[in-house]
Coordinates of C-alpha atoms in Angstrom, one line a residue:
X1 CA 2.9 81.4 -10.6
X2 CA 1.1 83.1 -7.8
X3 CA 0.2 83.0 -4.0
X4 CA -2.7 79.8 -4.8
X5 CA 0.2 77.9 -6.2
X6 CA 1.3 75.4 -3.6
X7 CA 5.1 76.1 -4.6
X8 CA 5.1 79.9 -4.6
X9 CA 8.3 81.2 -2.6
X10 CA 8.0 84.8 -1.0
X11 CA 11.2 87.0 -2.2
X12 CA 13.1 88.6 0.5
X13 CA 13.1 92.5 0.7
X14 CA 16.1 94.1 -0.5
X15 CA 17.5 97.0 1.9
X16 CA 16.3 99.5 -1.4
X17 CA 12.9 98.2 -1.0
X18 CA 10.5 101.3 -0.5
X19 CA 7.9 101.3 2.1
X20 CA 5.2 101.1 -0.9
X21 CA 7.1 98.1 -1.8
X22 CA 7.1 96.6 1.5
X23 CA 3.2 97.2 2.1
X24 CA 2.1 95.7 -1.4
X25 CA 4.7 91.9 -0.9
X26 CA 2.9 92.2 3.0
X27 CA -0.9 93.0 1.9
X28 CA -0.7 91.1 -1.9
X29 CA 2.3 87.7 -0.4
X30 CA 2.6 87.4 2.9
X31 CA -1.1 87.8 4.5
X32 CA -2.8 86.3 1.3
X33 CA 0.0 83.2 1.8
X34 CA -0.6 83.2 5.3
X35 CA -4.8 83.0 4.6
X36 CA -4.1 80.1 2.5
X37 CA -2.4 78.2 5.1
X38 CA -4.2 75.8 7.9
X39 CA -2.2 74.7 10.9
X40 CA -2.9 71.1 12.0
X41 CA -2.6 69.2 15.1
X42 CA -1.2 65.8 14.7
X43 CA -4.3 63.4 15.4
X44 CA -3.5 59.6 15.1
X45 CA -6.3 57.6 13.5
X46 CA -6.6 53.5 14.0
X47 CA -3.8 52.1 12.5
X48 CA -2.2 55.1 11.4
X49 CA -0.2 57.1 14.3
X50 CA 1.1 60.9 14.0
X51 CA 3.9 62.9 15.5
X52 CA 4.0 66.5 14.9
X53 CA 7.5 67.7 14.7
X54 CA 9.1 69.6 17.8
X55 CA 12.5 68.7 19.3
X56 CA 12.7 65.2 21.0
X57 CA 9.5 64.0 19.6
X58 CA 8.9 60.2 20.4
X59 CA 7.1 57.6 17.7
X60 CA 4.8 55.5 19.1
X61 CA 7.4 52.6 18.4
X62 CA 9.7 53.5 21.4
X63 CA 12.3 55.1 19.5
X64 CA 13.0 59.0 19.7
X65 CA 13.9 61.0 16.6
X66 CA 14.2 65.1 16.1
X67 CA 11.3 66.2 14.2
X68 CA 11.5 69.7 12.5
X69 CA 9.2 72.1 14.0
X70 CA 6.3 72.6 11.5
X71 CA 7.0 68.6 10.1
X72 CA 4.9 66.1 10.4
X73 CA 5.9 62.4 11.0
X74 CA 3.3 59.3 9.6
X75 CA 3.7 55.8 10.9
X76 CA 1.9 52.6 10.9
X77 CA 0.2 51.9 14.0
X78 CA 1.2 48.8 16.2
X79 CA -2.5 47.8 17.1
X80 CA -5.8 48.1 14.1
X81 CA -8.8 48.0 16.4
X82 CA -11.2 48.0 13.3
X83 CA -11.6 45.6 11.2
X84 CA -9.4 45.3 7.6
X85 CA -9.7 44.2 3.5
X86 CA -6.8 43.8 1.7
X87 CA -7.8 43.5 -1.6
X88 CA -4.3 42.5 -2.9
X89 CA -1.4 40.3 -1.5
X90 CA 0.3 41.0 1.9
X91 CA 3.8 39.9 2.4
X92 CA 4.9 39.5 6.2
X93 CA 8.4 39.3 6.2
X94 CA 8.9 39.0 9.8
X95 CA 7.0 36.9 13.0
X96 CA 3.3 37.2 12.6
X97 CA 1.5 36.3 15.8
X98 CA -1.7 35.1 15.6
X99 CA -4.7 35.2 18.7
X100 CA -6.4 31.6 17.7
X101 CA -9.0 32.3 20.7
X102 CA -10.4 35.5 20.0
X103 CA -10.9 33.9 16.1
X104 CA -12.7 31.2 17.9
X105 CA -14.7 33.5 20.3
X106 CA -18.6 32.5 20.3
X107 CA -18.4 29.1 18.9
X108 CA -22.0 27.9 20.4
X109 CA -20.6 26.0 24.3
X110 CA -22.6 22.2 24.3
X111 CA -22.3 20.9 27.6
X112 CA -24.6 18.1 29.9
X113 CA -24.2 16.7 33.1
X114 CA -23.6 13.1 33.8
X115 CA -23.8 11.5 37.6
X116 CA -21.8 7.9 38.2
X117 CA -18.5 7.2 39.7
X118 CA -16.0 10.0 38.8
X119 CA -13.4 9.4 40.7
X120 CA -10.9 9.2 37.9
X121 CA -11.8 11.9 35.9
X122 CA -10.2 15.5 35.8
X123 CA -11.0 18.4 33.6
X124 CA -10.0 18.3 30.3
X125 CA -10.3 14.5 29.8
X126 CA -11.6 12.8 26.7
X127 CA -14.3 10.7 27.3
X128 CA -16.3 8.2 26.2
X129 CA -19.8 6.7 27.3
X130 CA -19.8 2.9 27.8
X131 CA -22.2 0.2 28.9
X132 CA -21.4 -2.2 31.7
X133 CA -18.0 -0.5 33.2
X134 CA -16.4 -1.9 36.0
X135 CA -17.0 -0.2 39.5
X136 CA -13.8 -0.1 41.5
X137 CA -14.6 -0.2 44.5
X138 CA -18.4 -1.3 44.2
X139 CA -20.8 0.9 44.6
X140 CA -23.5 0.1 46.7
X141 CA -23.2 -4.1 45.7
X142 CA -23.3 -3.3 42.1
X143 CA -19.5 -4.3 40.1
X144 CA -20.9 -2.5 37.0
X145 CA -22.5 0.9 35.6
X146 CA -23.2 3.0 32.6
X147 CA -21.4 6.1 32.4
X148 CA -18.9 7.9 30.9
X149 CA -14.9 6.3 31.1
X150 CA -11.5 7.6 29.8
X151 CA -11.5 7.5 25.6
X152 CA -8.0 5.8 23.9
X153 CA -7.6 5.4 20.5
X154 CA -6.4 2.1 20.9
X155 CA -9.5 0.3 19.0
X156 CA -12.9 1.1 17.5
X157 CA -14.8 0.9 20.7
X158 CA -12.6 3.0 23.1
X159 CA -12.6 5.9 20.6
X160 CA -16.2 6.6 20.2
X161 CA -15.5 10.3 22.2
X162 CA -18.4 11.6 24.1
X163 CA -17.0 14.8 25.4
X164 CA -14.3 16.9 27.5
X165 CA -14.8 17.1 31.3
X166 CA -15.4 20.6 31.9
X167 CA -16.5 20.0 35.0
X168 CA -15.9 17.7 38.2
X169 CA -18.4 18.0 41.6
X170 CA -16.7 15.5 44.1
X171 CA -17.6 12.0 42.8
X172 CA -21.6 12.2 42.2
X173 CA -20.9 14.2 38.7
X174 CA -19.0 15.5 35.7
X175 CA -19.9 18.3 33.5
X176 CA -19.0 17.4 29.8
X177 CA -18.6 19.8 26.8
X178 CA -19.4 17.9 23.6
X179 CA -18.9 21.1 21.7
X180 CA -17.2 24.1 21.7
X181 CA -13.9 25.7 23.8
X182 CA -12.6 23.2 26.5
X183 CA -10.2 23.7 29.1
X184 CA -7.4 20.8 29.2
X185 CA -5.7 20.7 32.5
X186 CA -2.9 18.8 31.8
X187 CA -1.9 21.9 28.8
X188 CA 0.6 21.2 26.5
X189 CA -1.2 21.8 23.3
X190 CA 0.9 23.4 20.2
X191 CA -1.4 26.6 19.1
X192 CA -2.8 26.3 16.0
X193 CA -2.4 22.3 15.9
X194 CA -5.0 19.5 15.1
X195 CA -4.9 17.2 18.7
X196 CA -5.7 13.6 17.8
X197 CA -7.1 11.1 20.7
X198 CA -4.0 9.5 22.2
X199 CA -3.5 5.2 21.5
X200 CA -1.4 5.0 24.2
X201 CA -2.1 7.3 27.8
X202 CA -6.3 7.0 28.4
X203 CA -8.1 10.7 27.9
X204 CA -5.1 12.3 26.8
X205 CA -4.4 14.6 23.2
X206 CA -1.7 14.3 21.0
X207 CA -1.0 16.3 18.4
X208 CA 0.9 13.2 16.4
X209 CA -1.7 11.5 14.4
X210 CA -1.8 7.4 15.1
X211 CA 0.0 5.1 12.3
X212 CA 0.2 1.8 13.6
X213 CA -2.6 -0.8 12.3
X214 CA -5.3 -1.4 14.5
X215 CA -5.2 2.1 16.2
X216 CA -7.8 4.8 15.4
X217 CA -6.9 8.4 13.7
X218 CA -9.5 10.4 15.7
X219 CA -9.1 14.1 15.1
X220 CA -10.9 16.3 17.9
X221 CA -9.2 19.2 18.9
X222 CA -8.0 22.6 17.3
X223 CA -5.6 24.5 20.2
X224 CA -6.2 27.9 20.6
X225 CA -4.1 28.4 23.7
X226 CA -1.3 25.8 25.7
X227 CA -4.7 24.7 27.9
X228 CA -7.5 25.5 25.5
X229 CA -8.8 24.8 22.4
X230 CA -12.1 24.3 20.1
X231 CA -13.4 20.6 20.0
X232 CA -14.6 19.2 17.2
X233 CA -15.5 15.4 17.5
X234 CA -14.9 14.3 13.4
X235 CA -15.5 10.9 12.7
X236 CA -12.4 8.5 13.4
X237 CA -10.9 6.2 11.4
X238 CA -9.4 2.9 12.1
X239 CA -6.1 2.0 10.8
X240 CA -6.5 -1.4 8.7
X241 CA -4.2 -2.6 6.1
X242 CA -5.8 -0.7 3.4
X243 CA -5.8 2.1 5.5
X244 CA -2.5 2.8 7.0
X245 CA 0.7 3.8 6.1
X246 CA 4.4 3.4 5.0
X247 CA 4.9 -0.3 6.2
X248 CA 1.5 -0.9 7.5
X249 CA 0.1 -0.5 4.4
X250 CA -1.2 -3.8 3.0
X251 CA -1.4 -5.5 -0.6
X252 CA -3.4 -8.2 -2.2
X253 CA -1.0 -10.6 -1.4
X254 CA -0.6 -9.7 2.3
X255 CA -2.4 -9.4 5.3
X256 CA -2.1 -8.5 9.0
X257 CA -2.5 -9.9 12.3
X258 CA -3.5 -8.2 15.0
X259 CA -2.9 -9.5 18.9
X260 CA -0.1 -11.9 17.8
X261 CA 1.8 -11.5 20.8
X262 CA 2.4 -15.1 21.6
X263 CA 2.2 -18.8 19.8
X264 CA 0.5 -21.5 22.0
X265 CA 3.2 -24.1 21.1
X266 CA 6.5 -21.7 22.1
X267 CA 7.7 -20.8 19.2
X268 CA 9.4 -17.3 18.4
X269 CA 6.9 -15.0 16.5
X270 CA 9.4 -12.7 13.9
X271 CA 10.0 -12.1 10.7
X272 CA 11.2 -15.0 8.2
X273 CA 8.5 -17.2 10.1
X274 CA 5.8 -19.4 8.5
X275 CA 2.5 -18.9 9.9
X276 CA -0.5 -21.5 10.1
X277 CA -4.1 -20.8 11.1
X278 CA -5.0 -23.8 13.3
X279 CA -8.7 -24.0 11.9
X280 CA -9.9 -26.6 15.1
X281 CA -8.7 -23.8 17.6
X282 CA -9.3 -20.8 15.7
X283 CA -6.2 -19.6 15.9
X284 CA -3.1 -18.5 13.7
X285 CA 0.2 -20.5 15.0
X286 CA 3.7 -20.5 13.9
X287 CA 4.2 -23.3 11.8
X288 CA 6.1 -27.0 12.2
X289 CA 8.0 -28.0 9.6
X290 CA 7.5 -32.1 11.2
X291 CA 4.0 -31.9 10.9
X292 CA 1.7 -32.3 8.1
X293 CA -1.4 -30.7 9.7
X294 CA 0.7 -27.7 10.4
X295 CA 2.0 -27.6 6.9
X296 CA -1.2 -28.4 5.5
X297 CA -2.3 -25.1 7.0
X298 CA 0.4 -22.7 6.0
X299 CA -1.0 -18.9 5.1
X300 CA 2.1 -17.4 4.6
X301 CA 5.4 -15.7 6.2
X302 CA 5.8 -12.8 8.5
X303 CA 7.8 -9.9 6.9
X304 CA 7.1 -7.4 9.5
X305 CA 6.7 -7.9 13.3
X306 CA 6.1 -6.0 16.1
X307 CA 9.6 -4.9 16.3
X308 CA 8.4 -2.1 13.3
X309 CA 4.3 -2.6 13.9
X310 CA 4.1 -2.1 17.1
X311 CA 3.1 -4.4 19.6
X312 CA 1.3 -8.2 18.6
X313 CA 0.6 -6.7 14.7
X314 CA 2.8 -8.9 12.2
X315 CA 2.2 -8.4 8.8
X316 CA 2.3 -11.9 6.5
X317 CA 2.4 -12.3 2.8
X318 CA 0.6 -15.4 1.2
X319 CA 2.2 -15.1 -1.6
X320 CA 4.3 -13.2 -4.7
X321 CA 7.8 -11.7 -4.7
X322 CA 9.2 -10.4 -1.2
X323 CA 12.4 -8.0 -2.4
X324 CA 15.3 -7.4 0.4
X325 CA 14.8 -10.6 1.8
X326 CA 18.0 -10.9 3.2
X327 CA 16.8 -10.4 6.8
X328 CA 14.0 -13.4 6.3
X329 CA 16.6 -15.5 4.6
X330 CA 20.2 -14.4 5.1
X331 CA 22.1 -15.9 2.4
X332 CA 20.2 -19.3 1.7
X333 CA 19.3 -19.6 -2.1
X334 CA 17.1 -22.0 -3.9
X335 CA 14.1 -23.9 -2.8
X336 CA 13.4 -23.6 1.1
X337 CA 11.7 -25.9 3.3
X338 CA 10.1 -25.5 6.6
X339 CA 11.9 -26.0 9.8
X340 CA 10.5 -27.4 13.6
X341 CA 10.5 -23.8 14.6
X342 CA 8.5 -22.3 11.7
X343 CA 12.0 -20.8 10.2
X344 CA 13.5 -21.6 6.3
X345 CA 15.8 -23.8 5.8
X346 CA 17.3 -24.9 1.9
X347 CA 17.6 -28.9 3.0
X348 CA 14.9 -31.0 4.1
X349 CA 15.7 -34.1 6.2
X350 CA 12.3 -34.9 7.7
X351 CA 10.6 -38.4 7.5
X352 CA 7.1 -36.9 8.0
X353 CA 4.3 -37.7 4.9
X354 CA 2.9 -34.4 3.9
X355 CA 5.7 -32.7 4.9
X356 CA 8.6 -32.8 2.2
X357 CA 7.5 -29.3 -0.3
X358 CA 9.3 -26.5 -1.0
X359 CA 7.4 -23.5 0.3
X360 CA 9.4 -20.7 -1.5
X361 CA 12.5 -20.2 -3.3
X362 CA 15.3 -17.2 -2.5
X363 CA 17.3 -15.7 -5.4
X364 CA 20.0 -13.3 -5.5
X365 CA 18.8 -10.5 -7.1
X366 CA 22.2 -7.4 -7.1
X367 CA 23.4 -7.5 -3.6
X368 CA 20.7 -8.7 -2.1
X369 CA 17.8 -11.9 -1.8
X370 CA 14.4 -11.7 -3.3
X371 CA 12.2 -14.3 -2.1
X372 CA 9.0 -16.0 -4.1
X373 CA 6.2 -17.4 -1.4
X374 CA 4.7 -20.4 -3.8
X375 CA 3.6 -23.0 -1.7
X376 CA 0.7 -25.3 -2.5
X377 CA -0.8 -27.5 0.4
X378 CA -2.3 -30.9 0.9
X379 CA -0.9 -31.7 -2.3
X380 CA -0.3 -35.3 -0.9
X381 CA 3.3 -34.8 -1.1
X382 CA 5.2 -37.8 0.4
X383 CA 9.1 -38.3 2.1
X384 CA 10.9 -41.2 2.2
X385 CA 12.7 -42.5 4.8
X386 CA 16.1 -41.5 5.1
X387 CA 16.5 -40.3 1.5
X388 CA 14.1 -37.5 1.6
X389 CA 13.1 -38.5 -2.4
X390 CA 9.8 -36.9 -2.9
X391 CA 7.2 -39.2 -4.8
X392 CA 3.3 -38.2 -5.3
X393 CA -0.3 -40.5 -4.9
X394 CA -3.3 -40.0 -6.0
X395 CA -6.7 -40.6 -4.2
X396 CA -7.7 -41.2 -7.4
X397 CA -8.9 -45.3 -8.5
X398 CA -6.7 -46.9 -11.2
X399 CA -4.8 -44.0 -12.1
X400 CA -1.4 -42.9 -12.3
X401 CA 0.8 -40.9 -9.4
X402 CA -0.9 -37.1 -9.5
X403 CA 0.5 -34.1 -8.7
X404 CA 0.6 -31.3 -11.0
X405 CA 0.0 -30.4 -14.3
X406 CA 1.7 -33.6 -15.4
X407 CA 2.6 -36.5 -12.9
X408 CA 6.0 -37.2 -12.5
X409 CA 6.6 -41.5 -12.4
X410 CA 6.3 -42.9 -8.9
X411 CA 9.1 -42.1 -6.8
X412 CA 10.6 -39.5 -8.7
X413 CA 11.9 -36.2 -6.9
X414 CA 10.7 -32.7 -7.8
X415 CA 13.3 -31.0 -9.5
X416 CA 15.3 -27.4 -8.7
X417 CA 18.4 -26.1 -9.9
X418 CA 20.8 -25.5 -7.1
X419 CA 23.7 -24.1 -9.5
X420 CA 22.1 -21.2 -11.3
X421 CA 19.5 -18.6 -10.1
X422 CA 15.8 -18.4 -10.9
X423 CA 14.6 -15.6 -13.3
X424 CA 11.5 -14.1 -11.8
X425 CA 8.4 -12.1 -13.5
X426 CA 9.6 -14.2 -17.3
X427 CA 7.7 -13.6 -20.2
X428 CA 5.3 -16.4 -19.2
X429 CA 4.8 -15.2 -15.5
X430 CA 4.9 -11.7 -16.4
X431 CA 0.3 -11.4 -16.9
X432 CA -0.2 -13.9 -14.9
X433 CA 0.7 -13.0 -11.0
X434 CA 3.9 -13.2 -9.7
X435 CA 5.3 -17.6 -9.5
X436 CA 8.5 -18.9 -10.0
X437 CA 8.6 -19.2 -13.8
X438 CA 11.6 -19.0 -16.2
X439 CA 11.4 -17.6 -19.4
X440 CA 9.3 -19.4 -22.1
X441 CA 12.2 -21.2 -24.0
X442 CA 9.5 -22.3 -26.8
X443 CA 9.1 -20.4 -29.7
X444 CA 5.3 -19.1 -30.6
X445 CA 4.3 -20.8 -27.3
X446 CA 0.7 -19.3 -27.6
X447 CA 0.5 -19.7 -31.0
X448 CA 0.0 -16.3 -32.1
X449 CA 1.8 -16.9 -35.6
X450 CA 0.1 -18.8 -38.5
X451 CA 2.1 -17.4 -41.7
X452 CA 1.2 -20.7 -43.6
X453 CA -2.6 -20.1 -42.5
X454 CA -2.9 -23.8 -42.2
X455 CA -6.7 -23.8 -40.2
X456 CA -7.2 -20.2 -40.3
X457 CA -10.6 -19.2 -41.2
X458 CA -11.5 -23.0 -41.6
X459 CA -10.5 -26.0 -40.4
X460 CA -8.1 -27.6 -42.0
X461 CA -9.2 -31.3 -42.9
X462 CA -6.4 -32.9 -44.6
X463 CA -4.4 -35.8 -43.0
X464 CA -0.6 -37.1 -42.9
X465 CA 1.8 -34.7 -41.3
X466 CA 1.6 -31.2 -41.0
X467 CA 2.8 -27.8 -39.6
X468 CA 0.2 -25.2 -38.5
X469 CA 0.8 -22.3 -36.2
X470 CA 4.4 -21.5 -36.8
X471 CA 7.1 -23.9 -35.1
X472 CA 3.8 -26.5 -34.3
X473 CA 3.6 -29.6 -36.3
X474 CA 1.0 -32.6 -35.9
X475 CA 2.4 -35.9 -36.5
X476 CA 0.7 -39.0 -38.3
X477 CA 2.0 -42.3 -37.4
X478 CA -1.4 -43.9 -37.9
X479 CA -2.1 -46.3 -40.7
X480 CA -5.7 -46.3 -40.8
X481 CA -7.9 -46.9 -43.7
X482 CA -10.1 -44.3 -42.9
X483 CA -9.6 -41.4 -40.8
X484 CA -11.1 -38.0 -40.0
X485 CA -8.9 -35.1 -38.7
X486 CA -9.4 -31.4 -38.2
X487 CA -7.2 -28.4 -37.5
X488 CA -8.7 -25.4 -36.8
X489 CA -7.6 -21.8 -35.5
X490 CA -10.1 -20.4 -32.7
X491 CA -10.2 -16.9 -31.1
X492 CA -9.7 -16.5 -27.4
X493 CA -12.5 -14.3 -25.7
X494 CA -10.9 -11.1 -24.9
X495 CA -12.7 -11.5 -21.4
X496 CA -11.7 -14.4 -20.4
X497 CA -9.3 -15.7 -17.6
X498 CA -8.5 -18.8 -17.5
X499 CA -5.6 -19.1 -19.5
X500 CA -2.6 -16.8 -17.9
X501 CA -0.9 -14.4 -20.7
X502 CA -3.8 -13.4 -22.4
X503 CA -3.0 -14.8 -25.8
X504 CA -4.9 -14.5 -29.0
X505 CA -5.6 -18.0 -30.5
X506 CA -5.3 -21.6 -29.3
X507 CA -6.2 -24.8 -31.3
X508 CA -8.9 -26.7 -31.6
X509 CA -8.0 -30.2 -32.7
X510 CA -10.2 -34.0 -33.8
X511 CA -8.4 -37.0 -34.7
X512 CA -10.6 -40.2 -35.3
X513 CA -9.8 -43.4 -36.9
X514 CA -11.6 -46.7 -38.1
X515 CA -11.4 -50.2 -40.3
X516 CA -7.9 -50.8 -37.5
X517 CA -5.6 -48.6 -36.1
X518 CA -2.6 -49.6 -37.1
X519 CA 0.3 -47.6 -35.3
X520 CA 3.2 -46.2 -37.3
X521 CA 6.7 -47.8 -36.2
X522 CA 8.8 -46.3 -33.7
X523 CA 7.9 -45.9 -30.0
X524 CA 6.0 -43.0 -30.9
X525 CA 2.8 -43.8 -33.2
X526 CA 0.0 -42.2 -33.2
X527 CA -1.1 -38.5 -33.6
X528 CA 1.6 -36.1 -31.7
X529 CA 1.1 -32.2 -31.2
X530 CA 4.5 -30.9 -31.2
X531 CA 6.7 -27.4 -31.1
X532 CA 10.0 -28.0 -32.3
X533 CA 13.1 -25.9 -31.4
X534 CA 16.7 -26.5 -32.5
X535 CA 19.0 -28.7 -31.2
X536 CA 18.7 -32.3 -29.7
X537 CA 21.4 -31.3 -27.0
X538 CA 19.3 -28.2 -25.7
X539 CA 19.2 -27.9 -22.1
X540 CA 21.2 -31.2 -21.7
X541 CA 21.6 -31.9 -17.7
X542 CA 19.2 -29.2 -16.3
X543 CA 16.3 -28.8 -15.3
X544 CA 13.2 -28.0 -17.1
X545 CA 9.4 -26.9 -16.6
X546 CA 6.9 -28.2 -18.9
X547 CA 3.4 -27.0 -19.2
X548 CA 0.1 -25.9 -21.1
X549 CA -3.4 -26.1 -21.3
X550 CA -5.5 -28.1 -22.5
X551 CA -9.3 -29.0 -22.2
X552 CA -11.5 -32.0 -23.9
X553 CA -14.6 -32.0 -25.2
X554 CA -15.1 -35.2 -24.3
X555 CA -15.8 -37.5 -21.4
X556 CA -13.9 -36.0 -18.0
X557 CA -11.0 -38.4 -17.0
X558 CA -9.9 -38.7 -20.8
X559 CA -6.2 -39.0 -20.7
X560 CA -3.0 -37.7 -23.0
X561 CA 1.1 -38.3 -22.8
X562 CA 3.4 -35.8 -22.1
X563 CA 7.1 -36.6 -24.0
X564 CA 10.2 -35.2 -25.0
X565 CA 11.4 -35.9 -28.1
X566 CA 15.8 -35.7 -28.9
X567 CA 16.3 -35.6 -32.4
X568 CA 20.3 -37.0 -33.7
X569 CA 19.5 -37.1 -37.1
X570 CA 19.9 -40.2 -39.5
X571 CA 21.4 -43.4 -38.9
X572 CA 21.8 -45.3 -41.9
X573 CA 18.6 -46.3 -42.5
X574 CA 16.9 -45.6 -39.3
X575 CA 16.1 -42.4 -37.4
X576 CA 18.6 -41.6 -34.2
X577 CA 15.5 -40.5 -32.0
X578 CA 15.9 -40.6 -27.6
X579 CA 12.0 -40.2 -26.6
X580 CA 11.3 -39.5 -22.7
X581 CA 8.1 -40.2 -21.6
X582 CA 7.2 -37.7 -18.6
X583 CA 3.7 -39.0 -17.5
X584 CA 0.5 -39.1 -18.5
X585 CA -2.1 -35.9 -17.4
X586 CA -6.1 -36.5 -16.9
X587 CA -8.5 -33.7 -18.4

């Protein structure tokens, strides 16, 4: 190892060293080593600060340190003037201060001069261009003018931004910047944040995006300082039923009404009130349960009002289930009617024709209440005086009363249970929308299972009684000498939407007889199609709903009877049956 090695150490001279040894060490080691040394004056470069060791040296950061002479202290400089590229990750544990103003330096500035009334405009105001703007006071006898005025995000028209005022010349003209960096005299900007056109104060900005229905979300400026920013005139979006957020979001069964601040009839506009559309006046109103004309124009129930949606805005549900409905109906359970103030009540005591049908059904759901909105308007419902009994009338000549899938007898009230809560979204309602329907109690009601194979693949043409689909039976009570019968399973098309529940099959039945038809014994002779369930006492004393889909290939107006039969077995030589006629339906 020689003097060329950076770690070479020159040994001390001993007391016994000769003059020749000293001369040799000086020439070969000391002078040779010194000649290889370079003495540096510490020079700081861009981003690097160098301090040469002296007693009491001061770093750029301001702290004093003792650096031994001959040592050199190197630290990162507090300021870097040239650009730097980091190819790897950069982690900053402290506060990062970013100068947005320098980042946007050089953004093209585009301004135009606009003449006209400017008394109400100041530097930093957001303006729009308008036609036929009102002048106060009138200028040279004119009451309107075309020019700029303050913009506001409360409507589509008012939010059409032209630019930001960057200069005002008396009352004659203003300079409007339409692109580039602008000054906002009012200040209050948050550096680095996007600011929107305010829906509350005309001409001003806000960092809070508008969210209320009818307002416009219009991003305009990225703040580079507390009172300046770069203007970007982005396209605004007016918030509608599908563009709102949270409670302002509509669905397929709801819509919003704006500007509904007062009812012309003095009724209170609030959650839980029923709403009508008055076609004659072209306006929305709160319903009057004692007016048949009002009830016929029902559109829905208010579930959100101005207390959460903003002034004059309400959300109206026109069908389906409303959860957490206690604040709408309180503790009411069962069928609900409309009173004279538009509120829902559990009883109806009016005597006005056409106002007696329930418009909703409430049910207990855990610790809360659910509301099923499912009203039918213009169905001819009547209320008799005093008793409140419903009956139905038909406008068809020579027909029995009409009022739904099947027709109740005259003066028969529509039935609802007040002793049991309805079961919502049962088997027969799961695919057909939300309606007030219980579980389907008929086994194989959709005719999905045909284990006997009767009528499968081809029509079954035998006569007499027979089962076909499971639980379904044809009863032949005719004694005519000549009969032509047919039972056949048919496939629904996959795209059909008339029959709810997406069933696979339906029955095509054809029965004719000649030679003098003699009905079988009893009141239920002829051809009957039955679905049979166990127990003649099933659902005794309970309210039931019976519905089905049917179509005739014959002339419109064909009819059939609907009945409920309870068979108690055979007593002696006769069958003990109770038959309840439910009415006649017209195809």
